[in-house]
Amino acid sequence: MADFTAPKGVPDYVPPLSRAFGTVRDTLLRAADRAGYSPIELPLFEDTGLFTRGVGESTDVVSKEMYTFADRGGRSVTLRPEGTAGVMRAVIEHGLDRGPLPVKLVYSGAFFRYERPQAGRYRQLQQVGIEAIGSDDPTLDAEVIAVADEGFRELGLSGFRLDLTSLGDTACRPAYRERLAAFLAGLELDEATTERARINPLRVLDDKRPHMQDMLADAPLMIDHLCPECRAHFERLRAILDAQAVPYVLNPRMVRGLDYYTRTTFEFVHPGLGAQSGMGGGGRYDGLMAELGGQSLSGIGFGIGVDRTLLATQAEGLTVGDQSRCDVYGVPVGEAAALALSVISHKLRRAGIRCDMAYGGRALKTAMKAAAGSGARIALVLGDRELAAGTVEVKNLASGEQSTVPLADVLPVVRAVLDARPAVPVSG
Ligand code: HAM
């Protein structure tokens, strides 16, 4: 047993899985980049008040899950449990909202929630998120949703579902909330549920217990009580998603864990993930900027769980990204050859070719094994005899073909082998 282990509920990603993790994150980031989102880098901890006010004091995230502590100066700080509040804080602080709108930002990194750890639920989780601030055009809602959908599809995922609904706004939600509270007051609820209903009646709709689902079958739903503006906004969004052939299902009982949502809300769900099936989620937060002391601008965004998206690729049996560590592997026999190969490796790397080599005077057989294990497509084998002749053996590790190449020609020959597509068998 090691003296130290990672903190409870915190995943390590070590090779080879770390490579797949990076591919998942980068693929999601690229989908945002293609839609014009600029990267934003934010602190991992913030003034605690930013989250209590931004995310909402009654949410589980704020009331039970935050890593909050006093720093040595006595300030209360919190490890960020989510990204939207911090982005909004930075947008206001740097006056980005005074420039061209919408402001479109993308981020990735670690978030912290003191949750009960289980499969797919961690205390340090990683997200890729985007936020688009300063427009309530439903075309933007569709864009945000489509960026996530595209990212998932580019990874090869197909077994997920997009749940969509509208939570209304300050014009229609208060009246609906009262209607729902009145309905709930007529039910016989246990103590914990009564308390939940008191804090936020909407949360009760999410109760998965069968007897609760039965009792809630006739509960009024927000989607049926939207004001004309919210209804038109939602209809327009649906029309755009339909036109773009982005599939979704209406889920008017969806409940998000954060308080800032208005109008459009959505969740990508992967049934292959088990109990923690949310791969990503988001929505509009039209009151958040004003709530945090900024002007009254609307916004929409998503947070995708990178950990869970990786788990989803595994659940679908997908191999994500290139599993190889390098493309070329140097196998020197003898000290002089090791020096010459270290120079060649350096040259290849400068030319953009991924290259590794055997160190420490490994025996030829051991070094060839390491070459195969690295995933390289080419081994460069160099011994005293080749050195004397000014050549190197270039071995194609996939086909087994080997040729003797003048040292001066290594770069173009390696390039040619790497660029050559594997022959496709012709049938018929
Ligand atoms: P969220 O739904 O709380 O939204 O989190 C987004 C995603 O992060 C989840 O769908 C899930 O994949 C992942 N996630 C959350 N908690 C955990 C955990 N404990 N372990 C592993 N993965 C987890 C937000 O955070 C919002 N800021 C999203 C957003 C951006 N809404 C608007 N803009």
Short mmCIF file of C-alpha atoms and ligand atoms in Angstrom, two decimals:
data_model
loop_
_atom_site.label_atom_id
_atom_site.label_comp_id
_atom_site.label_asym_id
_atom_site.label_seq_id
_atom_site.Cartn_x
_atom_site.Cartn_y
_atom_site.Cartn_z
CA MET A 1 0.00 0.00 0.00
CA ALA A 2 1.39 3.38 -0.97
CA ASP A 3 1.90 5.98 1.74
CA PHE A 4 -0.38 8.40 -0.06
CA THR A 5 -3.38 8.06 -2.30
CA ALA A 6 -5.40 10.66 -4.21
CA PRO A 7 -8.06 12.43 -2.12
CA LYS A 8 -11.37 10.57 -1.85
CA GLY A 9 -13.54 10.96 -4.92
CA VAL A 10 -10.84 12.61 -7.01
CA PRO A 11 -9.85 10.84 -10.22
CA ASP A 12 -6.30 10.57 -11.55
CA TYR A 13 -5.88 10.16 -15.29
CA VAL A 14 -2.66 8.33 -16.08
CA PRO A 15 -1.47 6.99 -19.46
CA PRO A 16 -2.93 5.61 -21.60
CA LEU A 17 -6.36 6.88 -20.38
CA SER A 18 -5.02 10.41 -19.89
CA ARG A 19 -4.50 10.60 -23.64
CA ALA A 20 -8.17 9.78 -24.30
CA PHE A 21 -9.17 12.30 -21.62
CA GLY A 22 -7.18 15.01 -23.40
CA THR A 23 -8.74 14.11 -26.74
CA VAL A 24 -12.25 14.35 -25.29
CA ARG A 25 -11.53 17.78 -23.81
CA ASP A 26 -9.79 19.09 -26.93
CA THR A 27 -12.53 17.83 -29.24
CA LEU A 28 -15.16 19.66 -27.19
CA LEU A 29 -13.00 22.80 -27.14
CA ARG A 30 -12.57 22.64 -30.91
CA ALA A 31 -16.33 22.48 -31.45
CA ALA A 32 -16.61 25.78 -29.53
CA ASP A 33 -13.68 27.30 -31.40
CA ARG A 34 -15.39 26.55 -34.71
CA ALA A 35 -18.37 28.63 -33.55
CA GLY A 36 -16.29 31.68 -32.63
CA TYR A 37 -15.86 31.28 -28.87
CA SER A 38 -12.72 32.87 -27.36
CA PRO A 39 -10.88 31.16 -24.53
CA ILE A 40 -11.10 32.59 -21.02
CA GLU A 41 -8.86 31.52 -18.12
CA LEU A 42 -10.27 32.11 -14.66
CA PRO A 43 -9.22 31.54 -11.05
CA LEU A 44 -9.97 28.22 -9.40
CA PHE A 45 -11.19 30.01 -6.30
CA GLU A 46 -13.34 33.08 -5.85
CA ASP A 47 -14.99 35.16 -3.17
CA THR A 48 -17.56 32.82 -1.57
CA GLY A 49 -20.30 35.42 -2.03
CA LEU A 50 -20.04 35.12 -5.81
CA PHE A 51 -21.40 31.56 -5.66
CA THR A 52 -23.92 32.01 -2.85
CA ARG A 53 -25.46 34.89 -4.77
CA GLY A 54 -24.85 33.65 -8.32
CA VAL A 55 -25.69 29.96 -8.00
CA GLY A 56 -28.28 30.34 -5.24
CA GLU A 57 -28.17 29.67 -1.52
CA SER A 58 -30.93 27.06 -1.60
CA THR A 59 -29.17 24.82 -4.12
CA ASP A 60 -27.39 21.65 -2.98
CA VAL A 61 -24.27 22.91 -4.71
CA VAL A 62 -24.07 25.96 -2.46
CA SER A 63 -25.65 24.66 0.73
CA LYS A 64 -23.89 21.29 0.93
CA GLU A 65 -21.15 20.87 -1.62
CA MET A 66 -18.82 23.84 -1.61
CA TYR A 67 -15.18 23.70 -0.59
CA THR A 68 -15.17 26.91 1.42
CA PHE A 69 -12.38 28.09 3.69
CA ALA A 70 -10.89 31.21 5.16
CA ASP A 71 -7.53 32.13 3.63
CA ARG A 72 -4.69 33.42 5.78
CA GLY A 73 -6.04 36.93 5.40
CA GLY A 74 -9.38 35.86 6.86
CA ARG A 75 -11.33 36.14 3.57
CA SER A 76 -13.89 33.46 2.82
CA VAL A 77 -12.99 31.86 -0.48
CA THR A 78 -14.48 28.89 -2.32
CA LEU A 79 -13.07 26.46 -4.85
CA ARG A 80 -15.28 27.05 -7.88
CA PRO A 81 -18.15 24.53 -8.02
CA GLU A 82 -19.12 25.66 -11.52
CA GLY A 83 -17.99 28.12 -14.19
CA THR A 84 -20.83 30.44 -15.11
CA ALA A 85 -20.70 32.74 -12.07
CA GLY A 86 -16.94 33.27 -12.46
CA VAL A 87 -17.28 34.04 -16.17
CA MET A 88 -19.99 36.57 -15.41
CA ARG A 89 -17.85 38.15 -12.70
CA ALA A 90 -14.94 38.51 -15.15
CA VAL A 91 -17.14 39.86 -17.95
CA ILE A 92 -18.45 42.58 -15.64
CA GLU A 93 -15.03 43.30 -14.08
CA HIS A 94 -13.30 43.68 -17.45
CA GLY A 95 -16.17 45.50 -19.14
CA LEU A 96 -16.49 42.90 -21.91
CA ASP A 97 -20.24 43.60 -21.82
CA ARG A 98 -19.50 47.14 -23.08
CA GLY A 99 -17.98 45.78 -26.29
CA PRO A 100 -19.53 43.89 -29.20
CA LEU A 101 -22.31 41.50 -28.20
CA PRO A 102 -22.78 38.66 -27.72
CA VAL A 103 -19.58 37.99 -25.80
CA LYS A 104 -18.74 34.36 -26.57
CA LEU A 105 -16.34 32.56 -24.23
CA VAL A 106 -15.09 29.00 -23.74
CA TYR A 107 -13.26 27.47 -20.78
CA SER A 108 -12.07 24.15 -19.48
CA GLY A 109 -10.71 23.01 -16.18
CA ALA A 110 -11.39 21.60 -12.75
CA PHE A 111 -14.42 22.28 -10.56
CA PHE A 112 -14.98 21.14 -7.01
CA ARG A 113 -18.07 19.76 -5.31
CA TYR A 114 -18.13 17.93 -2.02
CA GLU A 115 -20.52 15.25 -3.25
CA ARG A 116 -20.83 11.65 -2.16
CA PRO A 117 -18.40 9.92 -4.52
CA GLN A 118 -19.70 7.17 -6.78
CA ALA A 119 -19.20 6.01 -10.35
CA GLY A 120 -19.10 9.16 -12.49
CA ARG A 121 -19.54 11.48 -9.50
CA TYR A 122 -16.34 13.07 -8.32
CA ARG A 123 -15.28 15.78 -5.89
CA GLN A 124 -12.97 17.24 -8.49
CA LEU A 125 -14.62 17.17 -11.88
CA GLN A 126 -13.60 18.64 -15.17
CA GLN A 127 -15.77 20.60 -17.54
CA VAL A 128 -15.60 22.25 -20.90
CA GLY A 129 -18.05 25.15 -20.85
CA ILE A 130 -19.19 27.93 -23.11
CA GLU A 131 -21.09 31.11 -22.29
CA ALA A 132 -22.69 33.52 -24.77
CA ILE A 133 -23.67 36.78 -23.11
CA GLY A 134 -25.70 39.71 -24.33
CA SER A 135 -28.32 38.37 -26.71
CA ASP A 136 -31.64 36.62 -26.15
CA ASP A 137 -31.93 35.56 -29.77
CA PRO A 138 -33.10 31.91 -29.78
CA THR A 139 -30.71 31.32 -32.69
CA LEU A 140 -27.97 31.63 -30.07
CA ASP A 141 -29.69 29.04 -27.87
CA ALA A 142 -29.68 26.68 -30.83
CA GLU A 143 -26.02 27.41 -31.50
CA VAL A 144 -24.99 26.62 -27.93
CA ILE A 145 -26.91 23.36 -28.00
CA ALA A 146 -25.53 22.44 -31.43
CA VAL A 147 -21.92 23.07 -30.32
CA ALA A 148 -22.32 20.46 -27.57
CA ASP A 149 -24.12 18.06 -29.88
CA GLU A 150 -21.37 18.43 -32.51
CA GLY A 151 -18.61 17.88 -29.96
CA PHE A 152 -20.22 14.63 -28.79
CA ARG A 153 -20.78 13.41 -32.34
CA GLU A 154 -17.22 14.19 -33.38
CA LEU A 155 -16.09 11.88 -30.59
CA GLY A 156 -18.20 9.18 -32.20
CA LEU A 157 -20.90 9.18 -29.51
CA SER A 158 -24.39 8.32 -30.65
CA GLY A 159 -26.22 6.79 -27.67
CA PHE A 160 -27.08 10.05 -25.92
CA ARG A 161 -30.27 12.06 -25.70
CA LEU A 162 -30.89 15.78 -25.46
CA ASP A 163 -33.61 16.78 -22.99
CA LEU A 164 -35.05 20.23 -23.53
CA THR A 165 -37.53 22.49 -21.79
CA SER A 166 -38.25 26.11 -20.92
CA LEU A 167 -38.37 27.35 -17.34
CA GLY A 168 -40.09 30.64 -18.19
CA ASP A 169 -38.96 33.98 -16.84
CA THR A 170 -39.80 36.53 -14.15
CA ALA A 171 -43.04 37.32 -15.99
CA CYS A 172 -44.49 33.80 -15.88
CA ARG A 173 -42.55 31.67 -13.40
CA PRO A 174 -43.77 33.23 -10.11
CA ALA A 175 -47.41 32.54 -10.94
CA TYR A 176 -46.58 29.01 -12.06
CA ARG A 177 -44.57 28.43 -8.90
CA GLU A 178 -47.58 29.38 -6.80
CA ARG A 179 -49.80 27.09 -8.84
CA LEU A 180 -47.37 24.19 -8.33
CA ALA A 181 -46.98 24.97 -4.62
CA ALA A 182 -50.78 24.89 -4.25
CA PHE A 183 -50.89 21.53 -6.04
CA LEU A 184 -48.15 20.12 -3.81
CA ALA A 185 -49.91 21.42 -0.69
CA GLY A 186 -52.80 19.11 -1.58
CA LEU A 187 -50.55 16.01 -1.53
CA GLU A 188 -49.40 13.95 1.42
CA LEU A 189 -45.67 14.49 1.27
CA ASP A 190 -43.01 13.19 3.62
CA GLU A 191 -41.12 15.68 5.74
CA ALA A 192 -38.03 15.97 3.52
CA THR A 193 -40.15 16.50 0.41
CA THR A 194 -42.30 19.11 2.15
CA GLU A 195 -39.12 20.95 3.02
CA ARG A 196 -37.89 20.73 -0.56
CA ALA A 197 -41.23 22.02 -1.77
CA ARG A 198 -40.95 24.94 0.63
CA ILE A 199 -37.47 25.91 -0.61
CA ASN A 200 -38.18 25.34 -4.29
CA PRO A 201 -41.35 23.54 -5.40
CA LEU A 202 -39.89 22.97 -8.88
CA ARG A 203 -37.29 20.59 -7.45
CA VAL A 204 -39.99 18.20 -6.28
CA LEU A 205 -40.91 17.40 -9.89
CA ASP A 206 -37.59 15.66 -10.28
CA ASP A 207 -38.34 13.07 -7.58
CA LYS A 208 -37.60 9.70 -9.20
CA ARG A 209 -39.41 7.50 -6.64
CA PRO A 210 -42.29 5.67 -8.35
CA HIS A 211 -44.96 6.62 -5.78
CA MET A 212 -43.92 10.26 -6.13
CA GLN A 213 -44.05 10.03 -9.92
CA ASP A 214 -47.60 8.71 -9.57
CA MET A 215 -48.61 11.51 -7.23
CA LEU A 216 -47.03 14.09 -9.53
CA ALA A 217 -48.62 12.76 -12.72
CA ASP A 218 -51.15 15.62 -12.80
CA ALA A 219 -48.86 18.33 -11.48
CA PRO A 220 -48.99 21.56 -13.47
CA LEU A 221 -45.94 21.99 -15.71
CA MET A 222 -44.12 25.23 -16.50
CA ILE A 223 -44.16 24.44 -20.20
CA ASP A 224 -47.98 24.75 -20.16
CA HIS A 225 -47.90 28.08 -18.34
CA LEU A 226 -45.33 30.09 -20.28
CA CYS A 227 -46.09 33.74 -21.02
CA PRO A 228 -46.51 34.56 -24.73
CA GLU A 229 -42.92 35.89 -25.03
CA CYS A 230 -41.36 32.78 -23.46
CA ARG A 231 -43.59 30.53 -25.52
CA ALA A 232 -42.60 32.28 -28.75
CA HIS A 233 -38.93 32.10 -27.77
CA PHE A 234 -39.17 28.38 -27.11
CA GLU A 235 -41.14 27.66 -30.29
CA ARG A 236 -38.54 29.53 -32.32
CA LEU A 237 -35.70 27.56 -30.71
CA ARG A 238 -37.44 24.30 -31.50
CA ALA A 239 -37.97 25.34 -35.10
CA ILE A 240 -34.26 26.14 -35.48
CA LEU A 241 -33.16 22.87 -33.88
CA ASP A 242 -35.55 21.02 -36.20
CA ALA A 243 -34.17 22.87 -39.22
CA GLN A 244 -30.62 22.00 -38.15
CA ALA A 245 -31.66 18.37 -37.55
CA VAL A 246 -30.44 18.44 -33.96
CA PRO A 247 -32.55 15.79 -32.22
CA TYR A 248 -34.09 16.48 -28.79
CA VAL A 249 -36.90 15.31 -26.58
CA LEU A 250 -39.14 17.58 -24.56
CA ASN A 251 -38.70 16.95 -20.86
CA PRO A 252 -40.88 19.44 -19.00
CA ARG A 253 -39.97 17.84 -15.65
CA MET A 254 -36.28 18.50 -15.99
CA VAL A 255 -34.80 20.14 -12.91
CA ARG A 256 -31.38 21.74 -12.97
CA GLY A 257 -29.25 21.95 -9.85
CA LEU A 258 -28.46 25.66 -10.13
CA ASP A 259 -30.87 28.54 -9.48
CA TYR A 260 -29.94 30.98 -12.22
CA TYR A 261 -31.78 29.35 -15.12
CA THR A 262 -34.53 31.04 -17.10
CA ARG A 263 -36.27 30.02 -20.33
CA THR A 264 -34.24 27.45 -22.31
CA THR A 265 -32.73 24.65 -20.23
CA PHE A 266 -31.27 21.42 -21.50
CA GLU A 267 -29.37 18.35 -20.50
CA PHE A 268 -27.45 15.76 -22.48
CA VAL A 269 -28.15 12.38 -20.95
CA HIS A 270 -26.33 9.12 -21.67
CA PRO A 271 -28.19 6.03 -20.47
CA GLY A 272 -24.91 4.06 -20.60
CA LEU A 273 -23.62 6.06 -17.64
CA GLY A 274 -25.87 4.57 -14.98
CA ALA A 275 -27.13 6.75 -12.13
CA GLN A 276 -24.94 9.76 -13.01
CA SER A 277 -26.22 10.01 -16.55
CA GLY A 278 -25.83 13.76 -17.14
CA MET A 279 -23.02 14.29 -19.65
CA GLY A 280 -23.60 18.01 -19.84
CA GLY A 281 -26.22 20.63 -19.27
CA GLY A 282 -26.97 24.28 -19.46
CA GLY A 283 -29.45 26.95 -20.34
CA ARG A 284 -30.30 30.62 -20.20
CA TYR A 285 -29.58 32.76 -17.18
CA ASP A 286 -31.16 36.06 -18.11
CA GLY A 287 -31.08 37.54 -14.61
CA LEU A 288 -27.58 36.51 -13.52
CA MET A 289 -25.57 39.50 -14.65
CA ALA A 290 -27.88 41.96 -12.92
CA GLU A 291 -27.92 39.73 -9.83
CA LEU A 292 -24.14 40.03 -9.67
CA GLY A 293 -24.19 43.82 -9.94
CA GLY A 294 -23.78 44.20 -13.69
CA GLN A 295 -26.14 45.56 -16.29
CA SER A 296 -29.18 43.59 -17.29
CA LEU A 297 -27.92 41.34 -20.08
CA SER A 298 -29.12 37.86 -20.89
CA GLY A 299 -26.87 34.85 -21.39
CA ILE A 300 -26.82 31.19 -22.25
CA GLY A 301 -24.23 28.45 -21.94
CA PHE A 302 -23.41 24.88 -21.09
CA GLY A 303 -21.04 22.87 -18.95
CA ILE A 304 -20.01 19.47 -20.26
CA GLY A 305 -18.51 16.97 -17.86
CA VAL A 306 -15.27 15.76 -19.45
CA ASP A 307 -15.01 12.86 -17.00
CA ARG A 308 -18.48 11.63 -17.83
CA THR A 309 -18.07 12.16 -21.56
CA LEU A 310 -14.97 9.96 -21.40
CA LEU A 311 -16.98 7.35 -19.48
CA ALA A 312 -19.66 7.57 -22.18
CA THR A 313 -17.10 6.84 -24.92
CA GLN A 314 -16.01 3.80 -22.92
CA ALA A 315 -19.63 2.72 -22.45
CA GLU A 316 -20.02 2.84 -26.24
CA GLY A 317 -16.78 0.92 -26.74
CA LEU A 318 -15.15 3.78 -28.66
CA THR A 319 -11.41 4.28 -28.95
CA VAL A 320 -10.91 8.00 -28.70
CA GLY A 321 -8.00 9.68 -30.40
CA ASP A 322 -4.55 8.45 -31.26
CA GLN A 323 -3.31 6.05 -28.58
CA SER A 324 0.33 6.18 -29.72
CA ARG A 325 2.96 8.08 -27.75
CA CYS A 326 5.12 8.82 -30.77
CA ASP A 327 5.49 8.06 -34.47
CA VAL A 328 9.21 7.31 -34.62
CA TYR A 329 11.28 5.37 -32.10
CA GLY A 330 15.08 5.35 -32.07
CA VAL A 331 16.90 2.11 -31.24
CA PRO A 332 20.62 2.74 -30.77
CA VAL A 333 23.20 -0.02 -30.31
CA GLY A 334 26.30 1.43 -28.65
CA GLU A 335 27.24 4.84 -27.34
CA ALA A 336 28.20 6.47 -30.62
CA ALA A 337 24.88 5.41 -32.14
CA ALA A 338 23.00 6.78 -29.09
CA LEU A 339 24.61 10.18 -29.66
CA ALA A 340 23.80 10.14 -33.38
CA LEU A 341 20.17 9.08 -32.73
CA SER A 342 19.69 11.76 -30.09
CA VAL A 343 20.72 14.31 -32.73
CA ILE A 344 18.36 12.77 -35.31
CA SER A 345 15.50 12.71 -32.77
CA HIS A 346 16.06 16.36 -32.03
CA LYS A 347 15.95 17.14 -35.75
CA LEU A 348 12.78 15.13 -36.31
CA ARG A 349 11.04 16.81 -33.37
CA ARG A 350 11.97 20.23 -34.70
CA ALA A 351 10.38 19.19 -37.99
CA GLY A 352 7.16 18.41 -36.07
CA ILE A 353 7.52 14.63 -35.96
CA ARG A 354 6.76 12.86 -32.68
CA CYS A 355 9.86 10.96 -31.76
CA ASP A 356 11.15 9.00 -28.76
CA MET A 357 14.13 6.67 -28.32
CA ALA A 358 15.60 4.02 -26.04
CA TYR A 359 17.83 5.32 -23.27
CA GLY A 360 20.34 3.71 -20.95
CA GLY A 361 22.06 1.32 -23.34
CA ARG A 362 19.13 -1.07 -23.71
CA ALA A 363 19.67 -4.39 -25.47
CA LEU A 364 18.38 -4.45 -29.05
CA LYS A 365 15.54 -6.84 -28.23
CA THR A 366 14.34 -4.81 -25.23
CA ALA A 367 14.55 -1.59 -27.22
CA MET A 368 12.54 -3.09 -30.12
CA LYS A 369 9.87 -4.14 -27.62
CA ALA A 370 9.75 -0.62 -26.27
CA ALA A 371 9.43 0.67 -29.85
CA ALA A 372 6.41 -1.55 -30.44
CA GLY A 373 4.89 -0.59 -27.07
CA SER A 374 5.19 3.13 -27.82
CA GLY A 375 2.79 2.88 -30.74
CA ALA A 376 5.44 4.23 -33.13
CA ARG A 377 5.04 3.37 -36.79
CA ILE A 378 8.75 3.52 -37.51
CA ALA A 379 11.85 2.30 -35.69
CA LEU A 380 15.22 3.80 -36.56
CA VAL A 381 17.86 1.17 -35.80
CA LEU A 382 21.42 2.39 -35.63
CA GLY A 383 24.61 0.43 -34.71
CA ASP A 384 28.31 0.82 -35.32
CA ARG A 385 28.11 -0.84 -38.73
CA GLU A 386 25.44 1.59 -39.99
CA LEU A 387 27.25 4.53 -38.44
CA ALA A 388 30.43 3.62 -40.28
CA ALA A 389 28.47 3.41 -43.52
CA GLY A 390 26.65 6.70 -42.79
CA THR A 391 23.25 4.98 -42.91
CA VAL A 392 20.37 4.00 -40.64
CA GLU A 393 17.91 1.11 -40.81
CA VAL A 394 14.36 2.40 -41.19
CA LYS A 395 11.88 -0.25 -40.11
CA ASN A 396 8.16 0.08 -40.78
CA LEU A 397 6.76 -1.51 -37.63
CA ALA A 398 3.36 -2.21 -39.15
CA SER A 399 4.53 -4.01 -42.31
CA GLY A 400 7.91 -5.23 -41.06
CA GLU A 401 9.56 -3.73 -44.16
CA GLN A 402 13.05 -2.45 -43.58
CA SER A 403 15.32 -0.29 -45.70
CA THR A 404 18.80 1.16 -45.40
CA VAL A 405 18.70 4.93 -45.68
CA PRO A 406 21.54 7.48 -45.81
CA LEU A 407 21.59 9.48 -42.55
CA ALA A 408 21.08 12.70 -44.50
CA ASP A 409 17.80 11.37 -45.95
CA VAL A 410 16.16 10.25 -42.70
CA LEU A 411 13.73 13.16 -42.48
CA PRO A 412 12.22 12.90 -45.99
CA VAL A 413 12.07 9.09 -45.83
CA VAL A 414 10.36 9.14 -42.40
CA ARG A 415 7.93 11.75 -43.69
CA ALA A 416 7.09 9.68 -46.73
CA VAL A 417 6.40 6.58 -44.62
CA LEU A 418 4.26 8.50 -42.14
CA ASP A 419 2.31 10.26 -44.89
CA ALA A 420 1.63 7.06 -46.80
CA ARG A 421 -1.89 5.83 -46.14
CA PRO A 422 -2.09 2.16 -45.28
CA ALA A 423 -3.09 0.31 -48.45
CA VAL A 424 -6.83 -0.25 -48.67
CA PRO A 425 -7.70 -3.74 -49.89
CA VAL A 426 -9.66 -3.61 -53.13
CA SER A 427 -12.66 -5.88 -53.18
CA GLY A 428 -14.84 -7.13 -56.04
P1 HAM B 1 -24.06 21.30 -14.06
O1 HAM B 1 -25.23 20.58 -14.65
O2 HAM B 1 -24.04 21.47 -12.60
O3 HAM B 1 -23.99 22.69 -14.81
O4 HAM B 1 -22.72 20.56 -14.50
C1 HAM B 1 -22.45 20.32 -15.85
C2 HAM B 1 -21.89 18.92 -16.04
O5 HAM B 1 -20.74 18.73 -15.20
C3 HAM B 1 -22.82 17.79 -15.63
O6 HAM B 1 -23.74 17.50 -16.67
C4 HAM B 1 -21.85 16.65 -15.41
O7 HAM B 1 -21.50 16.03 -16.66
C5 HAM B 1 -20.65 17.36 -14.86
N1 HAM B 1 -20.61 17.20 -13.40
C6 HAM B 1 -21.25 17.93 -12.47
N2 HAM B 1 -21.00 17.48 -11.23
C7 HAM B 1 -20.17 16.41 -11.38
C8 HAM B 1 -19.50 15.51 -10.47
N3 HAM B 1 -19.65 15.62 -9.15
N4 HAM B 1 -18.70 14.55 -11.01
C9 HAM B 1 -18.53 14.44 -12.34
N5 HAM B 1 -19.11 15.26 -13.22
C10 HAM B 1 -19.91 16.23 -12.76
C11 HAM B 1 -23.05 23.66 -14.56
O8 HAM B 1 -22.05 23.50 -13.93
C12 HAM B 1 -23.37 24.96 -15.25
N6 HAM B 1 -22.31 25.94 -14.94
C13 HAM B 1 -23.49 24.75 -16.75
C14 HAM B 1 -23.85 26.01 -17.46
C15 HAM B 1 -23.02 26.83 -18.12
N7 HAM B 1 -25.06 26.53 -17.53
C16 HAM B 1 -25.00 27.65 -18.21
N8 HAM B 1 -23.77 27.87 -18.57
#
